[in-house]
mmCIF file of C-alpha atoms in Angstrom:
data_model
loop_
_atom_site.group_PDB
_atom_site.id
_atom_site.type_symbol
_atom_site.label_atom_id
_atom_site.label_comp_id
_atom_site.label_asym_id
_atom_site.label_seq_id
_atom_site.Cartn_x
_atom_site.Cartn_y
_atom_site.Cartn_z
ATOM 1 C CA MET P 104 0.962 -22.619 -1.120
ATOM 2 C CA GLN P 105 -0.675 -23.550 -4.429
ATOM 3 C CA LEU P 106 1.652 -24.849 -7.160
ATOM 4 C CA ARG P 107 -0.985 -25.785 -9.715
ATOM 5 C CA ASP P 108 -3.577 -23.627 -11.429
ATOM 6 C CA THR P 109 -7.218 -24.080 -10.646
ATOM 7 C CA PRO P 110 -9.395 -24.600 -13.765
ATOM 8 C CA GLU P 111 -10.268 -20.885 -13.676
ATOM 9 C CA GLN P 112 -6.613 -19.883 -13.392
ATOM 10 C CA ALA P 113 -5.665 -22.237 -16.223
ATOM 11 C CA ALA P 114 -8.297 -20.613 -18.438
ATOM 12 C CA TRP P 115 -6.963 -17.160 -17.551
ATOM 13 C CA ARG P 116 -3.385 -18.275 -18.328
ATOM 14 C CA SER P 117 -4.538 -19.563 -21.706
ATOM 15 C CA GLU P 118 -6.261 -16.232 -22.422
ATOM 16 C CA VAL P 119 -3.075 -14.288 -21.607
ATOM 17 C CA ARG P 120 -0.941 -16.586 -23.792
ATOM 18 C CA THR P 121 -3.344 -16.224 -26.707
ATOM 19 C CA PHE P 122 -3.347 -12.453 -26.344
ATOM 20 C CA ILE P 123 0.465 -12.321 -26.388
ATOM 21 C CA ALA P 124 0.689 -14.627 -29.409
ATOM 22 C CA GLU P 125 -1.776 -12.507 -31.359
ATOM 23 C CA ASN P 126 -0.541 -9.040 -30.398
ATOM 24 C CA LEU P 127 3.167 -8.961 -29.445
ATOM 25 C CA PRO P 128 5.318 -7.756 -32.383
ATOM 26 C CA ASP P 129 8.446 -9.877 -32.829
ATOM 27 C CA GLU P 130 10.681 -6.806 -33.108
ATOM 28 C CA ILE P 131 10.096 -5.806 -29.479
ATOM 29 C CA ARG P 132 10.048 -9.288 -27.969
ATOM 30 C CA GLY P 133 12.543 -9.452 -25.102
ATOM 31 C CA VAL P 134 13.088 -5.706 -24.693
ATOM 32 C CA THR P 135 12.207 -3.429 -21.778
ATOM 33 C CA GLY P 136 9.470 -1.049 -22.817
ATOM 34 C CA TYR P 137 9.349 1.512 -20.034
ATOM 35 C CA PHE P 138 10.962 4.298 -22.022
ATOM 36 C CA TYR P 139 9.999 3.568 -25.577
ATOM 37 C CA ASP P 140 7.964 6.281 -27.246
ATOM 38 C CA PRO P 141 4.979 4.847 -29.155
ATOM 39 C CA ARG P 142 5.084 7.882 -31.434
ATOM 40 C CA THR P 143 8.566 6.999 -32.708
ATOM 41 C CA ASN P 144 8.429 3.198 -32.352
ATOM 42 C CA PRO P 145 5.373 1.929 -34.267
ATOM 43 C CA ALA P 146 5.749 -1.670 -33.040
ATOM 44 C CA PHE P 147 5.774 -0.567 -29.437
ATOM 45 C CA GLY P 148 2.841 1.741 -30.130
ATOM 46 C CA ARG P 149 0.777 -1.181 -31.477
ATOM 47 C CA TRP P 150 1.627 -3.291 -28.437
ATOM 48 C CA ARG P 151 0.792 -0.485 -26.040
ATOM 49 C CA ASP P 152 -2.539 0.144 -27.770
ATOM 50 C CA ALA P 153 -3.444 -3.543 -27.501
ATOM 51 C CA LEU P 154 -2.626 -3.524 -23.784
ATOM 52 C CA ALA P 155 -4.576 -0.306 -23.213
ATOM 53 C CA ARG P 156 -7.721 -1.783 -24.757
ATOM 54 C CA ARG P 157 -7.599 -4.526 -22.090
ATOM 55 C CA GLY P 158 -6.634 -2.213 -19.221
ATOM 56 C CA TRP P 159 -3.333 -4.103 -19.018
ATOM 57 C CA ILE P 160 -1.092 -1.041 -18.968
ATOM 58 C CA ALA P 161 -1.987 -0.899 -15.272
ATOM 59 C CA PRO P 162 -3.564 -4.287 -14.530
ATOM 60 C CA ALA P 163 -3.594 -3.683 -10.762
ATOM 61 C CA TRP P 164 -5.453 -0.352 -10.924
ATOM 62 C CA PRO P 165 -9.221 -0.278 -10.378
ATOM 63 C CA LYS P 166 -11.254 -0.220 -13.573
ATOM 64 C CA GLU P 167 -12.635 3.253 -12.855
ATOM 65 C CA TYR P 168 -9.097 4.640 -13.208
ATOM 66 C CA GLY P 169 -8.270 2.819 -16.437
ATOM 67 C CA GLY P 170 -6.836 -0.390 -14.985
ATOM 68 C CA ALA P 171 -8.067 -3.957 -15.172
ATOM 69 C CA GLY P 172 -8.802 -4.498 -11.471
ATOM 70 C CA LEU P 173 -7.138 -7.916 -11.517
ATOM 71 C CA SER P 174 -6.777 -10.052 -8.431
ATOM 72 C CA VAL P 175 -3.275 -10.705 -7.105
ATOM 73 C CA VAL P 176 -3.287 -14.229 -8.585
ATOM 74 C CA GLU P 177 -4.443 -12.959 -11.980
ATOM 75 C CA GLN P 178 -1.668 -10.360 -11.912
ATOM 76 C CA PHE P 179 0.850 -13.048 -10.973
ATOM 77 C CA ILE P 180 -0.168 -15.222 -13.923
ATOM 78 C CA LEU P 181 -0.139 -12.267 -16.310
ATOM 79 C CA ASN P 182 3.336 -11.187 -15.174
ATOM 80 C CA GLN P 183 4.616 -14.759 -15.371
ATOM 81 C CA GLU P 184 3.370 -15.220 -18.934
ATOM 82 C CA PHE P 185 4.674 -11.830 -20.025
ATOM 83 C CA ALA P 186 8.103 -12.743 -18.632
ATOM 84 C CA GLU P 187 8.060 -16.130 -20.355
ATOM 85 C CA ALA P 188 7.240 -14.490 -23.693
ATOM 86 C CA GLY P 189 9.664 -11.580 -23.278
ATOM 87 C CA ALA P 190 6.742 -9.165 -23.530
ATOM 88 C CA PRO P 191 7.496 -5.614 -22.338
ATOM 89 C CA GLN P 192 5.159 -4.091 -19.763
ATOM 90 C CA PRO P 193 4.970 -0.330 -20.378
ATOM 91 C CA GLY P 194 4.325 2.260 -17.719
ATOM 92 C CA GLY P 195 7.404 2.294 -15.525
ATOM 93 C CA LEU P 196 7.306 4.042 -12.155
ATOM 94 C CA GLY P 197 4.162 5.952 -13.079
ATOM 95 C CA VAL P 198 2.163 2.730 -13.218
ATOM 96 C CA MET P 199 4.017 0.793 -10.523
ATOM 97 C CA MET P 200 4.367 3.442 -7.838
ATOM 98 C CA LEU P 201 2.862 6.861 -8.471
ATOM 99 C CA GLY P 202 -0.488 5.768 -9.896
ATOM 100 C CA PRO P 203 -1.499 3.605 -6.900
ATOM 101 C CA THR P 204 -0.267 6.364 -4.569
ATOM 102 C CA LEU P 205 -2.448 8.985 -6.276
ATOM 103 C CA ILE P 206 -5.419 6.619 -6.319
ATOM 104 C CA THR P 207 -5.034 6.240 -2.543
ATOM 105 C CA HIS P 208 -3.913 9.712 -1.453
ATOM 106 C CA GLY P 209 -4.324 12.114 -4.384
ATOM 107 C CA THR P 210 -6.934 14.801 -4.864
ATOM 108 C CA ASP P 211 -9.532 14.515 -7.625
ATOM 109 C CA GLU P 212 -7.649 17.233 -9.516
ATOM 110 C CA GLN P 213 -4.367 15.324 -9.255
ATOM 111 C CA LYS P 214 -5.995 12.121 -10.452
ATOM 112 C CA ARG P 215 -7.607 13.863 -13.438
ATOM 113 C CA GLU P 216 -4.354 15.563 -14.392
ATOM 114 C CA HIS P 217 -1.895 12.705 -14.024
ATOM 115 C CA LEU P 218 -3.520 9.263 -14.225
ATOM 116 C CA PRO P 219 -4.650 9.478 -17.891
ATOM 117 C CA ARG P 220 -1.228 10.735 -18.977
ATOM 118 C CA ILE P 221 0.501 7.868 -17.171
ATOM 119 C CA LEU P 222 -1.680 5.344 -18.981
ATOM 120 C CA SER P 223 -1.201 7.001 -22.372
ATOM 121 C CA GLY P 224 2.585 7.132 -21.999
ATOM 122 C CA GLU P 225 2.474 10.868 -22.592
ATOM 123 C CA VAL P 226 4.341 11.546 -19.323
ATOM 124 C CA LEU P 227 7.229 9.542 -17.858
ATOM 125 C CA TRP P 228 8.057 9.685 -14.148
ATOM 126 C CA CYS P 229 11.164 9.348 -11.991
ATOM 127 C CA GLN P 230 11.497 8.916 -8.229
ATOM 128 C CA GLY P 231 13.209 11.566 -6.073
ATOM 129 C CA TYR P 232 13.919 9.654 -2.878
ATOM 130 C CA SER P 233 17.587 8.741 -2.278
ATOM 131 C CA GLU P 234 20.165 11.380 -1.391
ATOM 132 C CA PRO P 235 23.961 11.224 -0.910
ATOM 133 C CA GLY P 236 23.436 10.943 2.859
ATOM 134 C CA ALA P 237 20.076 9.178 2.819
ATOM 135 C CA GLY P 238 19.981 5.908 0.926
ATOM 136 C CA SER P 239 19.140 2.903 3.065
ATOM 137 C CA ASP P 240 18.141 5.348 5.832
ATOM 138 C CA LEU P 241 15.801 7.364 3.640
ATOM 139 C CA ALA P 242 14.218 9.221 6.566
ATOM 140 C CA SER P 243 17.522 11.093 6.985
ATOM 141 C CA LEU P 244 16.883 13.050 3.768
ATOM 142 C CA GLN P 245 17.840 16.735 3.872
ATOM 143 C CA THR P 246 16.303 18.218 0.708
ATOM 144 C CA ARG P 247 14.250 21.173 2.012
ATOM 145 C CA ALA P 248 10.925 22.565 0.913
ATOM 146 C CA VAL P 249 9.879 25.940 2.369
ATOM 147 C CA ARG P 250 6.387 27.406 1.931
ATOM 148 C CA ASP P 251 6.305 30.736 0.065
ATOM 149 C CA GLY P 252 2.776 31.898 -0.669
ATOM 150 C CA ASP P 253 1.058 29.462 -3.008
ATOM 151 C CA ASP P 254 4.322 27.625 -3.694
ATOM 152 C CA PHE P 255 6.971 25.569 -1.952
ATOM 153 C CA VAL P 256 10.607 26.370 -2.751
ATOM 154 C CA ILE P 257 12.774 23.251 -2.934
ATOM 155 C CA ASN P 258 16.556 23.100 -2.480
ATOM 156 C CA GLY P 259 18.698 19.983 -2.269
ATOM 157 C CA GLN P 260 20.088 17.005 -4.144
ATOM 158 C CA LYS P 261 18.802 13.567 -5.110
ATOM 159 C CA ILE P 262 20.967 10.701 -6.349
ATOM 160 C CA TRP P 263 20.585 7.346 -8.106
ATOM 161 C CA THR P 264 17.531 8.800 -9.830
ATOM 162 C CA SER P 265 16.744 6.244 -12.520
ATOM 163 C CA PHE P 266 15.917 7.707 -15.939
ATOM 164 C CA ALA P 267 15.680 11.295 -14.708
ATOM 165 C CA HIS P 268 17.242 12.293 -18.041
ATOM 166 C CA PHE P 269 14.087 10.981 -19.774
ATOM 167 C CA ALA P 270 11.457 11.835 -17.193
ATOM 168 C CA ASP P 271 8.896 14.612 -17.565
ATOM 169 C CA TRP P 272 7.866 14.634 -13.886
ATOM 170 C CA CYS P 273 9.264 13.483 -10.551
ATOM 171 C CA PHE P 274 7.541 12.330 -7.354
ATOM 172 C CA LEU P 275 9.756 13.593 -4.580
ATOM 173 C CA LEU P 276 10.124 13.569 -0.809
ATOM 174 C CA ALA P 277 11.429 16.734 0.870
ATOM 175 C CA ARG P 278 11.715 17.901 4.464
ATOM 176 C CA THR P 279 9.206 20.607 5.358
ATOM 177 C CA ASP P 280 9.730 20.631 9.141
ATOM 178 C CA PRO P 281 13.430 20.326 10.089
ATOM 179 C CA ASP P 282 12.605 20.251 13.806
ATOM 180 C CA ALA P 283 10.278 17.249 13.663
ATOM 181 C CA PRO P 284 11.444 13.647 14.269
ATOM 182 C CA LYS P 285 13.038 12.354 11.096
ATOM 183 C CA HIS P 286 10.101 10.195 9.994
ATOM 184 C CA ARG P 287 7.832 13.204 10.346
ATOM 185 C CA GLY P 288 8.144 16.622 8.798
ATOM 186 C CA ILE P 289 8.496 15.103 5.303
ATOM 187 C CA THR P 290 6.153 16.009 2.434
ATOM 188 C CA TYR P 291 5.409 14.243 -0.853
ATOM 189 C CA PHE P 292 5.559 16.478 -3.966
ATOM 190 C CA LEU P 293 4.852 16.173 -7.678
ATOM 191 C CA VAL P 294 7.529 18.164 -9.528
ATOM 192 C CA ASP P 295 7.601 19.136 -13.196
ATOM 193 C CA MET P 296 11.139 18.305 -14.397
ATOM 194 C CA LYS P 297 11.029 21.326 -16.729
ATOM 195 C CA SER P 298 10.824 23.676 -13.747
ATOM 196 C CA PRO P 299 13.601 26.322 -13.574
ATOM 197 C CA GLY P 300 16.378 25.395 -11.164
ATOM 198 C CA ILE P 301 16.504 21.629 -11.864
ATOM 199 C CA THR P 302 19.811 20.224 -13.118
ATOM 200 C CA VAL P 303 20.205 16.571 -14.128
ATOM 201 C CA ARG P 304 23.721 15.123 -14.324
ATOM 202 C CA PRO P 305 24.414 11.599 -15.609
ATOM 203 C CA LEU P 306 25.946 8.856 -13.491
ATOM 204 C CA VAL P 307 27.547 6.354 -15.893
ATOM 205 C CA ASN P 308 28.205 2.973 -14.309
ATOM 206 C CA MET P 309 31.327 0.851 -14.810
ATOM 207 C CA ALA P 310 29.561 -1.192 -17.500
ATOM 208 C CA GLY P 311 29.094 2.002 -19.528
ATOM 209 C CA GLY P 312 25.363 2.215 -18.867
ATOM 210 C CA HIS P 313 23.503 5.431 -18.144
ATOM 211 C CA ASP P 314 20.365 4.767 -16.147
ATOM 212 C CA PHE P 315 21.161 6.677 -12.950
ATOM 213 C CA ASN P 316 21.472 10.409 -12.472
ATOM 214 C CA GLU P 317 22.044 12.961 -9.772
ATOM 215 C CA VAL P 318 19.467 15.755 -9.674
ATOM 216 C CA PHE P 319 20.004 19.189 -8.128
ATOM 217 C CA PHE P 320 17.195 21.505 -7.018
ATOM 218 C CA GLU P 321 18.029 25.193 -6.673
ATOM 219 C CA ASP P 322 15.109 27.398 -5.609
ATOM 220 C CA VAL P 323 12.658 25.225 -7.545
ATOM 221 C CA ARG P 324 9.116 26.507 -7.109
ATOM 222 C CA VAL P 325 6.407 23.852 -6.827
ATOM 223 C CA PRO P 326 2.731 24.827 -6.501
ATOM 224 C CA ALA P 327 1.193 23.823 -3.174
ATOM 225 C CA ARG P 328 -1.539 21.994 -5.094
ATOM 226 C CA ASN P 329 1.178 19.474 -6.080
ATOM 227 C CA VAL P 330 1.462 18.177 -2.518
ATOM 228 C CA VAL P 331 0.120 14.628 -2.261
ATOM 229 C CA GLY P 332 -1.578 13.918 1.062
ATOM 230 C CA GLU P 333 -0.906 16.083 4.098
ATOM 231 C CA VAL P 334 2.025 18.424 4.581
ATOM 232 C CA ASN P 335 4.571 16.874 6.977
ATOM 233 C CA ARG P 336 3.065 13.405 6.555
ATOM 234 C CA GLY P 337 4.687 12.483 3.261
ATOM 235 C CA TRP P 338 6.603 9.593 4.785
ATOM 236 C CA TYR P 339 3.336 7.729 5.195
ATOM 237 C CA VAL P 340 2.264 8.586 1.661
ATOM 238 C CA GLY P 341 5.615 7.401 0.278
ATOM 239 C CA ALA P 342 5.356 4.167 2.233
ATOM 240 C CA THR P 343 1.902 3.350 0.899
ATOM 241 C CA THR P 344 1.496 -0.381 0.410
ATOM 242 C CA LEU P 345 0.732 -0.888 -3.263
ATOM 243 C CA ASP P 346 -2.003 -3.398 -3.826
ATOM 244 C CA PHE P 347 -0.554 -5.334 -6.731
ATOM 245 C CA GLU P 348 1.471 -8.470 -7.264
ATOM 246 C CA ARG P 349 5.128 -8.024 -6.307
ATOM 247 C CA SER P 350 6.336 -11.609 -6.116
ATOM 248 C CA SER P 351 9.353 -11.058 -8.439
ATOM 249 C CA ILE P 352 8.237 -13.941 -10.638
ATOM 250 C CA GLY P 353 9.451 -11.973 -13.664
ATOM 251 C CA THR P 354 12.977 -11.879 -12.238
ATOM 252 C CA ALA P 355 12.945 -15.622 -11.551
ATOM 253 C CA VAL P 356 11.821 -16.324 -15.119
ATOM 254 C CA GLY P 357 14.463 -13.953 -16.512
ATOM 255 C CA GLN P 358 17.226 -15.612 -14.512
ATOM 256 C CA ARG P 359 16.092 -19.053 -15.662
ATOM 257 C CA LYS P 360 16.204 -17.884 -19.272
ATOM 258 C CA SER P 361 19.746 -16.564 -18.757
ATOM 259 C CA ILE P 362 20.828 -19.976 -17.468
ATOM 260 C CA GLU P 363 19.221 -21.642 -20.486
ATOM 261 C CA ARG P 364 21.145 -19.379 -22.880
ATOM 262 C CA TYR P 365 24.466 -20.024 -21.141
ATOM 263 C CA THR P 366 23.984 -23.797 -20.894
ATOM 264 C CA ALA P 367 22.998 -23.950 -24.577
ATOM 265 C CA TRP P 368 26.302 -22.208 -25.390
ATOM 266 C CA LEU P 369 28.169 -24.726 -23.212
ATOM 267 C CA ARG P 370 26.621 -27.675 -25.054
ATOM 268 C CA GLU P 371 27.473 -26.129 -28.408
ATOM 269 C CA HIS P 372 31.122 -25.357 -27.521
ATOM 270 C CA ARG P 373 31.962 -28.157 -25.098
ATOM 271 C CA ARG P 374 34.335 -29.935 -27.525
ATOM 272 C CA ALA P 375 36.418 -26.779 -27.909
ATOM 273 C CA LEU P 376 36.766 -26.174 -24.168
ATOM 274 C CA PRO P 377 39.121 -27.864 -21.667
ATOM 275 C CA PRO P 378 37.386 -30.844 -20.015
ATOM 276 C CA SER P 379 37.956 -29.295 -16.580
ATOM 277 C CA THR P 380 36.126 -26.118 -17.665
ATOM 278 C CA VAL P 381 33.187 -28.121 -19.008
ATOM 279 C CA SER P 382 32.953 -30.234 -15.851
ATOM 280 C CA ALA P 383 33.126 -27.238 -13.508
ATOM 281 C CA ALA P 384 30.601 -25.287 -15.580
ATOM 282 C CA ARG P 385 28.105 -28.167 -15.660
ATOM 283 C CA LEU P 386 28.191 -28.512 -11.877
ATOM 284 C CA ALA P 387 27.934 -24.747 -11.348
ATOM 285 C CA TRP P 388 25.004 -24.375 -13.740
ATOM 286 C CA ALA P 389 23.226 -27.245 -12.018
ATOM 287 C CA ASP P 390 23.516 -25.309 -8.749
ATOM 288 C CA ARG P 391 22.235 -22.140 -10.415
ATOM 289 C CA ALA P 392 19.274 -24.030 -11.902
ATOM 290 C CA VAL P 393 18.323 -25.342 -8.464
ATOM 291 C CA GLU P 394 18.598 -21.828 -7.027
ATOM 292 C CA VAL P 395 16.253 -20.436 -9.672
ATOM 293 C CA GLN P 396 13.748 -23.146 -8.812
ATOM 294 C CA VAL P 397 13.990 -22.001 -5.197
ATOM 295 C CA LEU P 398 13.332 -18.427 -6.353
ATOM 296 C CA THR P 399 10.248 -19.599 -8.217
ATOM 297 C CA LEU P 400 8.948 -21.340 -5.091
ATOM 298 C CA LEU P 401 9.601 -18.197 -3.039
ATOM 299 C CA ALA P 402 7.528 -16.240 -5.564
ATOM 300 C CA TYR P 403 4.700 -18.772 -5.259
ATOM 301 C CA ARG P 404 4.878 -18.499 -1.481
ATOM 302 C CA ILE P 405 4.542 -14.710 -1.588
ATOM 303 C CA ILE P 406 1.643 -14.723 -4.026
ATOM 304 C CA SER P 407 -0.116 -17.430 -2.004
ATOM 305 C CA MET P 408 0.178 -15.244 1.106
ATOM 306 C CA GLN P 409 -1.181 -12.213 -0.734
ATOM 307 C CA ALA P 410 -4.068 -14.231 -2.150
ATOM 308 C CA ALA P 411 -4.916 -15.280 1.408
ATOM 309 C CA GLY P 412 -5.004 -11.630 2.523
ATOM 310 C CA LYS P 413 -1.648 -11.760 4.322
ATOM 311 C CA ILE P 414 1.166 -9.226 3.943
ATOM 312 C CA PRO P 415 4.591 -10.754 3.196
ATOM 313 C CA ASN P 416 7.258 -9.215 5.400
ATOM 314 C CA ALA P 417 10.279 -11.349 6.165
ATOM 315 C CA GLU P 418 9.182 -13.515 3.221
ATOM 316 C CA ALA P 419 9.630 -10.588 0.821
ATOM 317 C CA SER P 420 13.089 -9.891 2.258
ATOM 318 C CA ILE P 421 14.061 -13.551 1.846
ATOM 319 C CA ALA P 422 13.020 -13.418 -1.810
ATOM 320 C CA LYS P 423 14.819 -10.126 -2.431
ATOM 321 C CA LEU P 424 18.020 -11.317 -0.757
ATOM 322 C CA PHE P 425 18.097 -14.656 -2.541
ATOM 323 C CA THR P 426 17.172 -13.108 -5.901
ATOM 324 C CA SER P 427 19.952 -10.506 -5.873
ATOM 325 C CA GLU P 428 22.640 -12.915 -4.675
ATOM 326 C CA THR P 429 21.564 -15.530 -7.220
ATOM 327 C CA GLY P 430 21.872 -12.901 -9.933
ATOM 328 C CA GLN P 431 25.450 -12.263 -8.871
ATOM 329 C CA ARG P 432 26.244 -15.986 -8.865
ATOM 330 C CA ILE P 433 24.789 -16.422 -12.368
ATOM 331 C CA ALA P 434 26.943 -13.577 -13.681
ATOM 332 C CA HIS P 435 30.061 -14.978 -11.978
ATOM 333 C CA THR P 436 29.422 -18.497 -13.301
ATOM 334 C CA ALA P 437 29.012 -17.186 -16.849
ATOM 335 C CA LEU P 438 32.250 -15.241 -16.727
ATOM 336 C CA ARG P 439 34.217 -18.199 -15.358
ATOM 337 C CA MET P 440 32.835 -20.461 -18.083
ATOM 338 C CA LEU P 441 33.649 -18.033 -20.898
ATOM 339 C CA GLY P 442 37.176 -17.301 -19.670
ATOM 340 C CA THR P 443 39.116 -14.283 -20.912
ATOM 341 C CA ALA P 444 36.815 -13.816 -23.925
ATOM 342 C CA GLY P 445 33.920 -13.324 -21.534
ATOM 343 C CA ALA P 446 35.523 -10.167 -20.156
ATOM 344 C CA LEU P 447 35.098 -8.385 -23.492
ATOM 345 C CA MET P 448 32.140 -6.066 -23.964
ATOM 346 C CA ASP P 449 32.184 -5.613 -27.737
ATOM 347 C CA ARG P 450 30.115 -7.375 -30.378
ATOM 348 C CA THR P 451 32.886 -9.880 -31.166
ATOM 349 C CA ALA P 452 32.708 -11.375 -27.656
ATOM 350 C CA PRO P 453 30.479 -14.327 -26.770
ATOM 351 C CA PHE P 454 26.890 -13.101 -26.335
ATOM 352 C CA LYS P 455 28.093 -9.770 -27.790
ATOM 353 C CA GLY P 456 29.579 -8.782 -24.434
ATOM 354 C CA GLU P 457 26.408 -9.460 -22.467
ATOM 355 C CA ALA P 458 28.200 -11.606 -19.864
ATOM 356 C CA ALA P 459 30.753 -8.937 -18.967
ATOM 357 C CA ARG P 460 28.111 -6.220 -18.706
ATOM 358 C CA ALA P 461 25.917 -8.489 -16.587
ATOM 359 C CA TYR P 462 28.846 -9.223 -14.268
ATOM 360 C CA LEU P 463 29.592 -5.532 -13.744
ATOM 361 C CA ASN P 464 25.947 -4.610 -13.317
ATOM 362 C CA ALA P 465 25.436 -7.451 -10.839
ATOM 363 C CA VAL P 466 27.690 -5.707 -8.335
ATOM 364 C CA SER P 467 24.819 -3.365 -7.454
ATOM 365 C CA LEU P 468 22.154 -6.059 -7.087
ATOM 366 C CA THR P 469 22.811 -6.544 -3.366
ATOM 367 C CA ILE P 470 22.696 -2.780 -2.774
ATOM 368 C CA ALA P 471 19.787 -1.483 -4.864
ATOM 369 C CA GLY P 472 16.305 -1.875 -3.432
ATOM 370 C CA GLY P 473 17.569 -2.455 0.096
ATOM 371 C CA THR P 474 21.014 -3.829 0.897
ATOM 372 C CA SER P 475 21.571 -7.464 1.770
ATOM 373 C CA GLU P 476 22.568 -6.381 5.275
ATOM 374 C CA ILE P 477 19.196 -4.694 5.790
ATOM 375 C CA GLN P 478 17.354 -7.714 4.368
ATOM 376 C CA ARG P 479 19.195 -10.016 6.778
ATOM 377 C CA ASN P 480 18.268 -7.751 9.694
ATOM 378 C CA ILE P 481 14.598 -7.878 8.689
ATOM 379 C CA ILE P 482 14.710 -11.659 8.335
ATOM 380 C CA ALA P 483 16.428 -12.031 11.722
ATOM 381 C CA GLN P 484 14.184 -9.648 13.644
ATOM 382 C CA ARG P 485 10.782 -10.002 11.982
ATOM 383 C CA GLY P 486 11.100 -13.530 10.657
ATOM 384 C CA LEU P 487 13.106 -15.309 13.344
ATOM 385 C CA GLY P 488 12.286 -13.037 16.280
ATOM 386 C CA LEU P 489 15.940 -12.464 17.157
ATOM 387 C CA PRO P 490 16.858 -9.489 19.379
ATOM 388 C CA ARG P 491 18.320 -6.306 17.901
ATOM 389 C CA ASP P 492 21.485 -6.510 20.022
#
């Protein structure tokens, strides 16, 4: 595992920092840019244009498809510096998931139609995977797609569909052969969200946020040309390994910055707080700071494996598990430090209610993206070689 940059990597890091300093507008520093519209937000439009000129909207994509063709280490450094600067990385699921899938499995027509519009931000995508009875066990999905002439007719329900209320298109898994084993008989579709028969209903979380939705499909007709890969082999398309850096270094940097904000508040208000609160908070934040350093080392381990041509398996589950549980501990520590005022979510509360919202949102961290129980099973079986029973 390499902890220091080589001279070439140091030069690349300096280039990324200079680019950010010269191009990132202050008004969008620290915000998430996936769903900003460059036509209505001029600052975001300028930032997106600057990234597009470098191919940095999709830095992992090959250059022939509009990306930058960066190595995994170059991507790691770019993502680390963007996280440090609070620089949004536009593109969302279209760049992170669908684009690499189309590059690998899509037809020339599909690539021509969709890849340029992902890069331009003209089209936003959502992911139609999870269902009420198929979350962690995704292969149990029951949404059906039946061939009818040149179309497939889709009926079923998806849930926890992030940003479906914004999305123009959806990449979706549906069962096309109900008699096949559950990992077979599934097909990967590209679905226009304006198609008749699609209903999107909001799912508002307990922090008042609306990111998730449930999506219903009632006799939705999808042209057969919108199938990606082979019919009945969509599970393998959906499980395509994406060849880009996924070390979660951005999350580690974000969690470290949260700790820095909370400890700065503690230093500023320590004389107004009970000594016992200050003492307990200092010890707790010291633990959290150590944990974030561990997260950073886990990220370096993963990227070092990828750079050596290895595929992280149990290592990725270790990082995911520790990241999500650390996020929960940070939120809990903040709320305990702030006391009753920290439970408020209005603008008069400390951090304008950020701590309370973070605490409520943190509940889902050990569920989303693979539950902690599943991660522990992977670590036990694939990492430690323990038996299933």
